[in-house]
């Protein structure tokens, strides 16, 4: 076996998490540039960024995919896993947090800690991801390094450990002061910041630097008591001792090292990379991955070791215009070779690894194998979708499955021609394999295609891709709330589909009981018939019929959920029974039982958080009340009021605009799906009577 070029200890799998506009794209690009992978430095404003390679991402200037890019720094391999910043992509963020070992949080020195960075930071905490912080944009007017650090402490519960101070600020920002080695760093403009030099800390900045150095040393001896003696005796600590103690505290989530700079001005990037190497974990520093053996239900774990049985997680599937479908895999244990056959324990299928690619910023590199702790993209997987495990067939393991939130917003697409219709079908299937938070179905009555996703922006991006990438012409409705139907009480009904007038007839007969399930429990199908009154092969036809009826809904055309359907009786005919007849009978029984039990219409309700200055609190509360909102609580955070409320999604469309005008742009809000809840009767009536697949404000996109 060839010597491994980068041992596990010198691998870093990291993500960059940030609020939109904090400078994630700019920082990522500078990282790729300085690590020598990127040939030219693209700027966000001229659209030639390296990471944002999907056309529309460039236009929007936001990063929505989570691919992995490899670069090298000081003899370490760094895999950067892209994490989207917008809350509509919560599932993508969670998915990327699962496979990375550490993260950089980027904060804007002017805007400070925004609600969205708060969401992602908390998600990272939930997955026990060690983090370092980069305070960016120190060159901008209004930049305030210390305010930003205070906000991290107050709003994020972070434990900042300042390793640097800015040298100057706003228009006088010149470089950084390194508190570990007590020196100043300045970047050379001629090389676009590729080179920098160290010099003594300028006199006027020395007093403040010494004061913060003192704080740093106190924190360090607090982390590692063994250093106390050295500190008391000499009054100082070596750089190595500081780095070692801060590393350990960071890995234990007791510290968040803070460095700073201005990515756009090419300042601060190399020390940030040094911090990644110094303080963020290698795959060896994180606990062994856990999972379940699907046969025995026993917990299993895998060490990050090349010799262990292979296990890996497919965390992103995407279509690449040149090589086809790419499946990004994080290998947790063992080794994955080109040509090897691995096993997908969820689908119970074998998969062959056709090729393996490592993705750099501007090129793809074919590799023969990937080992424990590493990340690469595989070509040739046919059955495996995002979030599924691959493993050694003799050593089964299903890594912790990810939960995907409910799609709560939907819209209708009406392809213009038959050819468009066909193309749309193919592209929808492709998109669904890339993105498990997106679903599509055909509305029986209108033959329109309904797609549902996590939010307005999510759907808008999907539609753009469908129409553009796959060249489909269609009319598109505006996004609307994805309602659901369920049954209010248990009921049973009979479905009979019998046609026996001459020749071969049809005979299907089913008796079914329906029962409401708890919110979010989905659908359960049971066969409780005895004595083979319905032959086995027709039971699955009955289930199919029920599922189809559920998709189309019974009351107002919305999908049915949270029900248990139990087939309790029925009969069959030796000649006339068929799958079709039982499918129809199943669907009839289901619809009738729904009607008898009483149909409830449900709507998605969101957890909404609004951060607003005190003076506008009254307006915001009043407005939320008018939106059928339920105020859960109010709090004070860093001088602003924080309102938490539960509000039906239907009332939240266009909220950002209203909030802006009511508060003169001084409030921010975030929202996340909470649950499906019953709609009050008068509103349910209105929803049911609306031809919701709106033709109003229809957009035509060529
Ligand atoms: P993202 O949304 O987090 O990816 O942020 P971008 O990297 O796209 O940056 C948002 C905007 O801030 C762009 O116009 C950048 O040019 C600008 N920007 C990024 N970093 C800095 C910085 O250090 N200083 C200044 N003045 N502007 C910056």
XYZ file of C-alpha atoms in Angstrom, residues 115-533:
419
model
C -30.131 36.014 14.050
C -29.234 33.692 11.218
C -25.677 33.134 12.342
C -27.244 32.403 15.680
C -29.346 29.582 14.205
C -26.424 27.939 12.488
C -24.086 28.420 15.450
C -26.626 26.678 17.680
C -27.010 23.849 15.181
C -23.245 23.414 15.267
C -23.393 23.272 19.051
C -26.084 20.588 18.805
C -23.761 18.429 16.720
C -20.814 19.135 19.071
C -18.766 20.766 16.355
C -15.703 22.653 17.678
C -15.583 26.176 16.289
C -13.224 29.093 15.777
C -14.405 32.598 14.900
C -13.187 35.002 12.253
C -14.272 38.619 12.738
C -14.302 39.979 9.200
C -14.699 43.383 7.507
C -12.602 45.245 10.059
C -11.819 47.776 7.340
C -15.437 48.890 7.004
C -16.878 52.030 8.497
C -18.683 51.076 11.679
C -16.490 48.035 12.376
C -16.215 47.253 16.081
C -14.213 44.165 16.969
C -14.953 44.164 20.683
C -18.682 44.729 20.258
C -18.789 41.738 17.934
C -16.957 39.585 20.491
C -19.347 40.740 23.231
C -22.290 39.753 21.049
C -20.797 36.315 20.526
C -20.656 35.921 24.266
C -24.164 37.290 24.911
C -26.167 35.959 22.009
C -24.374 32.740 21.185
C -23.241 31.729 24.621
C -19.814 31.475 23.028
C -16.613 31.359 25.036
C -14.381 33.627 22.984
C -10.630 33.369 23.455
C -9.009 36.344 21.735
C -5.855 35.280 19.928
C -5.609 38.458 17.881
C -6.564 42.114 17.996
C -7.090 44.334 14.964
C -4.268 46.759 14.235
C -6.285 49.885 13.584
C -9.931 49.714 12.623
C -12.233 51.036 9.876
C -10.221 53.137 7.406
C -7.091 52.783 9.544
C -7.208 48.978 9.585
C -3.712 47.787 8.712
C -3.226 44.272 9.950
C -3.518 42.190 13.091
C -1.746 41.815 16.400
C -0.928 38.235 17.272
C -1.382 37.837 21.040
C 0.163 34.362 21.090
C 3.537 35.528 19.778
C 3.106 39.219 20.603
C 3.902 40.615 17.182
C 2.176 42.624 14.490
C 1.358 41.175 11.055
C 1.118 43.327 7.956
C 0.159 42.187 4.470
C 1.836 43.203 1.246
C -0.523 44.834 -1.230
C 1.716 44.085 -4.245
C 1.135 40.358 -3.871
C -2.585 40.730 -3.191
C -1.861 39.717 0.356
C -0.164 36.456 -0.589
C 2.843 37.569 1.466
C 2.958 39.254 4.855
C 5.591 40.120 7.367
C 5.874 40.405 11.129
C 7.137 43.397 13.050
C 7.131 44.630 16.645
C 3.775 45.822 17.932
C 3.559 49.599 17.401
C 4.027 51.608 20.601
C 0.548 53.108 20.583
C -1.081 49.645 20.460
C 1.192 47.974 22.980
C -0.658 48.741 26.229
C -3.940 47.307 24.960
C -2.166 44.285 23.485
C -0.459 43.555 26.797
C -3.708 43.800 28.653
C -5.377 41.270 26.316
C -2.339 39.011 26.348
C -2.690 38.888 30.119
C -6.337 37.841 29.782
C -5.364 35.181 27.274
C -2.755 33.715 29.630
C -5.267 33.653 32.475
C -7.726 31.763 30.281
C -5.006 29.340 29.230
C -3.971 28.426 32.783
C -7.623 28.038 33.548
C -7.867 25.485 30.719
C -4.727 23.681 31.789
C -3.802 23.945 35.426
C -0.478 22.209 34.797
C 0.691 25.417 33.143
C 0.050 27.456 36.280
C 3.480 26.855 37.746
C 5.275 27.903 34.584
C 3.103 30.987 34.407
C 3.658 32.008 38.042
C 7.396 31.432 37.805
C 8.113 33.146 34.501
C 5.108 35.414 34.146
C 4.601 34.099 30.628
C 3.908 30.991 28.541
C 5.420 29.671 25.326
C 3.434 29.878 22.097
C 3.390 26.073 21.964
C 1.945 25.812 25.464
C -0.770 28.338 24.638
C -1.641 26.590 21.390
C -1.783 23.191 23.028
C -4.076 24.292 25.850
C -6.367 26.307 23.587
C -6.563 23.401 21.150
C -7.670 21.027 23.876
C -10.249 23.492 25.217
C -11.591 24.075 21.695
C -11.977 20.361 21.065
C -13.883 20.080 24.340
C -16.151 22.960 23.248
C -14.928 25.057 26.179
C -13.314 27.709 24.004
C -13.892 29.501 20.729
C -10.616 31.006 19.532
C -11.131 34.361 17.802
C -9.011 35.703 14.963
C -9.764 38.663 12.724
C -9.150 40.429 9.428
C -10.684 41.770 6.257
C -11.028 39.111 3.598
C -11.847 41.618 0.907
C -8.662 43.553 1.710
C -6.650 40.302 1.689
C -5.795 40.558 5.349
C -5.955 37.861 7.990
C -6.503 34.764 5.874
C -3.222 32.905 6.426
C -3.405 33.140 10.246
C -7.008 31.925 9.948
C -5.722 28.849 8.110
C -3.058 28.418 10.780
C -5.834 28.513 13.367
C -7.719 25.786 11.477
C -4.629 23.602 11.646
C -3.812 24.502 15.262
C -7.211 24.412 16.911
C -9.738 22.441 14.888
C -9.930 18.650 15.240
C -8.604 16.004 12.911
C -10.834 12.951 12.326
C -8.826 11.276 15.105
C -9.899 13.878 17.639
C -13.612 13.218 17.329
C -15.365 10.254 18.950
C -15.892 7.093 16.841
C -19.006 7.349 14.669
C -22.042 5.508 15.987
C -24.782 3.681 14.139
C -27.141 0.738 14.266
C -26.836 -2.737 12.859
C -30.008 -2.992 10.756
C -30.296 -6.765 11.315
C -29.859 -6.893 15.073
C -30.837 -3.371 16.085
C -27.638 -3.258 18.168
C -25.571 -0.123 18.411
C -22.317 -0.260 16.490
C -19.433 2.143 16.321
C -16.540 2.560 13.935
C -13.090 3.921 14.660
C -11.540 6.318 12.189
C -9.085 3.674 11.059
C -8.093 2.426 7.600
C -8.093 -1.154 8.863
C -11.633 -1.051 10.245
C -14.575 -2.259 8.091
C -15.651 0.352 5.580
C -18.423 2.804 6.498
C -19.343 6.135 4.965
C -22.150 8.611 4.604
C -23.405 10.086 1.336
C -24.071 13.666 2.359
C -24.708 15.268 -0.991
C -25.732 14.059 -4.409
C -25.465 16.492 -7.254
C -25.520 16.484 -10.991
C -22.350 17.690 -12.587
C -22.647 18.847 -16.189
C -19.458 16.999 -17.193
C -19.300 13.789 -15.256
C -22.942 13.099 -14.406
C -24.076 12.277 -10.928
C -21.616 12.922 -8.124
C -22.164 11.419 -4.686
C -20.121 13.118 -1.978
C -19.034 10.621 0.631
C -17.499 11.111 4.033
C -15.578 7.947 4.804
C -15.737 7.223 8.539
C -13.830 3.972 8.663
C -11.934 1.615 6.398
C -11.028 2.264 2.812
C -12.960 2.784 -0.385
C -11.306 1.691 -3.649
C -12.286 2.390 -7.212
C -14.061 -0.685 -8.562
C -15.045 -1.871 -5.092
C -18.575 -3.016 -4.357
C -20.122 -1.615 -1.212
C -23.490 -2.088 0.408
C -26.380 0.286 1.048
C -28.099 -1.207 4.110
C -31.180 1.027 3.840
C -32.019 -0.036 0.303
C -30.419 -3.466 0.701
C -28.542 -2.985 -2.529
C -24.957 -3.316 -3.645
C -23.310 -0.325 -5.261
C -20.157 -0.296 -7.345
C -17.748 2.609 -7.056
C -17.015 3.558 -10.669
C -14.618 6.437 -10.129
C -13.510 8.571 -7.204
C -12.824 12.259 -7.514
C -11.358 14.798 -5.232
C -12.762 18.221 -5.998
C -10.427 21.158 -5.914
C -11.511 24.703 -6.566
C -10.670 24.568 -10.253
C -10.014 20.954 -11.111
C -11.076 17.424 -10.387
C -8.486 14.900 -9.402
C -9.042 11.183 -9.995
C -8.008 9.141 -6.983
C -7.707 5.391 -6.597
C -8.948 5.178 -3.041
C -10.258 7.257 -0.156
C -9.563 6.371 3.444
C -11.063 6.826 6.876
C -11.624 10.443 7.770
C -11.503 11.716 4.227
C -14.046 13.098 1.786
C -14.409 12.502 -1.955
C -17.043 12.301 -4.655
C -17.980 8.941 -6.178
C -19.357 8.354 -9.640
C -21.431 5.313 -10.471
C -23.793 5.055 -7.527
C -27.253 4.234 -8.793
C -29.523 3.695 -5.808
C -28.081 5.763 -3.020
C -29.493 9.160 -2.187
C -28.522 11.955 0.136
C -28.262 10.950 3.780
C -27.764 7.220 3.244
C -25.013 5.006 4.561
C -22.666 2.815 2.559
C -20.843 0.028 4.347
C -19.049 -3.287 4.154
C -21.662 -5.948 3.406
C -20.152 -8.225 6.048
C -20.138 -5.495 8.691
C -23.472 -3.763 8.496
C -24.019 -0.367 9.994
C -26.566 2.381 9.400
C -25.130 5.681 10.547
C -27.535 7.864 12.434
C -30.230 8.843 9.966
C -30.983 12.452 9.414
C -34.404 13.898 9.928
C -35.693 16.151 7.244
C -38.262 18.810 8.034
C -41.647 18.902 6.308
C -41.970 20.788 3.042
C -44.362 23.620 3.892
C -44.564 25.719 0.762
C -45.681 24.575 -2.645
C -46.356 25.836 -6.123
C -47.824 24.518 -9.350
C -46.016 24.112 -12.650
C -47.836 23.769 -15.927
C -45.529 22.620 -18.717
C -46.353 24.192 -22.080
C -45.990 21.209 -24.353
C -45.908 17.430 -24.120
C -42.135 17.527 -24.649
C -41.792 19.984 -21.766
C -43.922 17.715 -19.633
C -41.642 14.752 -20.302
C -38.469 16.703 -19.664
C -39.925 18.020 -16.427
C -40.573 14.485 -15.197
C -36.949 13.473 -15.713
C -35.586 16.609 -14.102
C -37.861 16.345 -11.087
C -36.559 12.856 -10.407
C -33.003 14.162 -10.615
C -33.644 17.046 -8.258
C -35.378 14.787 -5.775
C -32.343 12.518 -5.579
C -30.168 15.548 -4.837
C -32.441 17.154 -2.293
C -34.545 15.104 0.126
C -36.404 18.178 1.387
C -38.144 18.645 -1.912
C -41.138 16.598 -3.131
C -43.303 16.644 -6.230
C -46.607 15.151 -7.283
C -49.182 15.486 -10.016
C -52.495 17.105 -9.121
C -55.103 14.725 -10.470
C -57.744 17.285 -11.280
C -55.649 19.892 -13.003
C -52.788 17.648 -14.208
C -50.496 20.350 -12.893
C -47.273 19.360 -11.253
C -47.041 20.464 -7.665
C -43.639 20.869 -6.074
C -43.176 21.470 -2.377
C -40.165 22.625 -0.389
C -38.858 24.380 2.687
C -39.577 27.993 1.873
C -40.191 30.556 -0.831
C -36.530 30.929 -1.695
C -35.954 27.182 -1.766
C -38.779 26.710 -4.291
C -37.737 29.655 -6.357
C -34.275 28.229 -6.759
C -35.644 24.788 -7.641
C -37.949 26.266 -10.254
C -35.147 28.236 -11.791
C -33.021 25.141 -12.052
C -35.853 23.115 -13.545
C -36.652 25.652 -16.158
C -33.168 26.693 -17.013
C -30.862 23.766 -16.474
C -33.307 21.292 -17.931
C -34.723 23.615 -20.547
C -38.416 23.337 -19.748
C -41.027 25.926 -20.702
C -43.839 26.299 -18.223
C -46.258 28.507 -16.346
C -45.497 28.728 -12.664
C -47.864 29.730 -9.883
C -46.733 31.779 -6.939
C -45.678 29.861 -3.824
C -48.476 28.889 -1.476
C -48.847 27.120 1.815
C -48.728 23.339 1.655
C -51.803 22.333 3.657
C -52.521 18.792 4.821
C -55.634 16.789 5.504
C -56.222 14.256 8.222
C -59.096 12.346 9.766
C -60.651 13.623 13.004
C -62.062 10.357 14.402
C -61.823 6.637 13.767
C -64.195 5.298 11.135
C -64.552 2.282 8.930
C -65.884 1.905 5.409
C -66.253 -0.585 2.626
C -64.889 -0.279 -0.897
C -66.404 -2.410 -3.598
C -65.319 -2.310 -7.179
C -67.325 -4.961 -8.979
C -68.121 -5.110 -12.718
C -69.443 -8.476 -13.776
C -71.522 -8.051 -16.884
C -70.362 -10.484 -19.519
C -66.771 -11.440 -20.360
C -63.982 -11.019 -17.849
C -65.133 -8.755 -15.034
C -63.579 -6.804 -12.188
C -63.813 -7.744 -8.558
C -62.237 -5.962 -5.629
C -63.709 -5.714 -2.151
C -62.100 -4.159 0.925
C -63.251 -3.232 4.424
C -61.005 -0.668 6.057
C -60.680 1.036 9.429
C -59.100 4.471 9.673
C -57.676 5.914 12.845
C -56.122 9.330 13.511
C -52.423 9.330 14.483
C -50.501 11.976 16.424
C -49.176 15.068 14.642
C -46.138 14.258 12.568
C -46.597 10.490 12.757
C -47.283 10.135 9.050
C -48.907 7.021 7.624
C -49.185 3.441 8.835
C -50.724 0.655 6.764
C -51.723 -2.655 8.344
C -53.189 -5.867 7.035
C -55.455 -7.373 9.713
C -57.398 -9.756 7.488
C -57.571 -13.413 8.366
C -57.999 -16.605 6.391
C -56.765 -15.137 3.133
C -60.025 -13.365 2.302
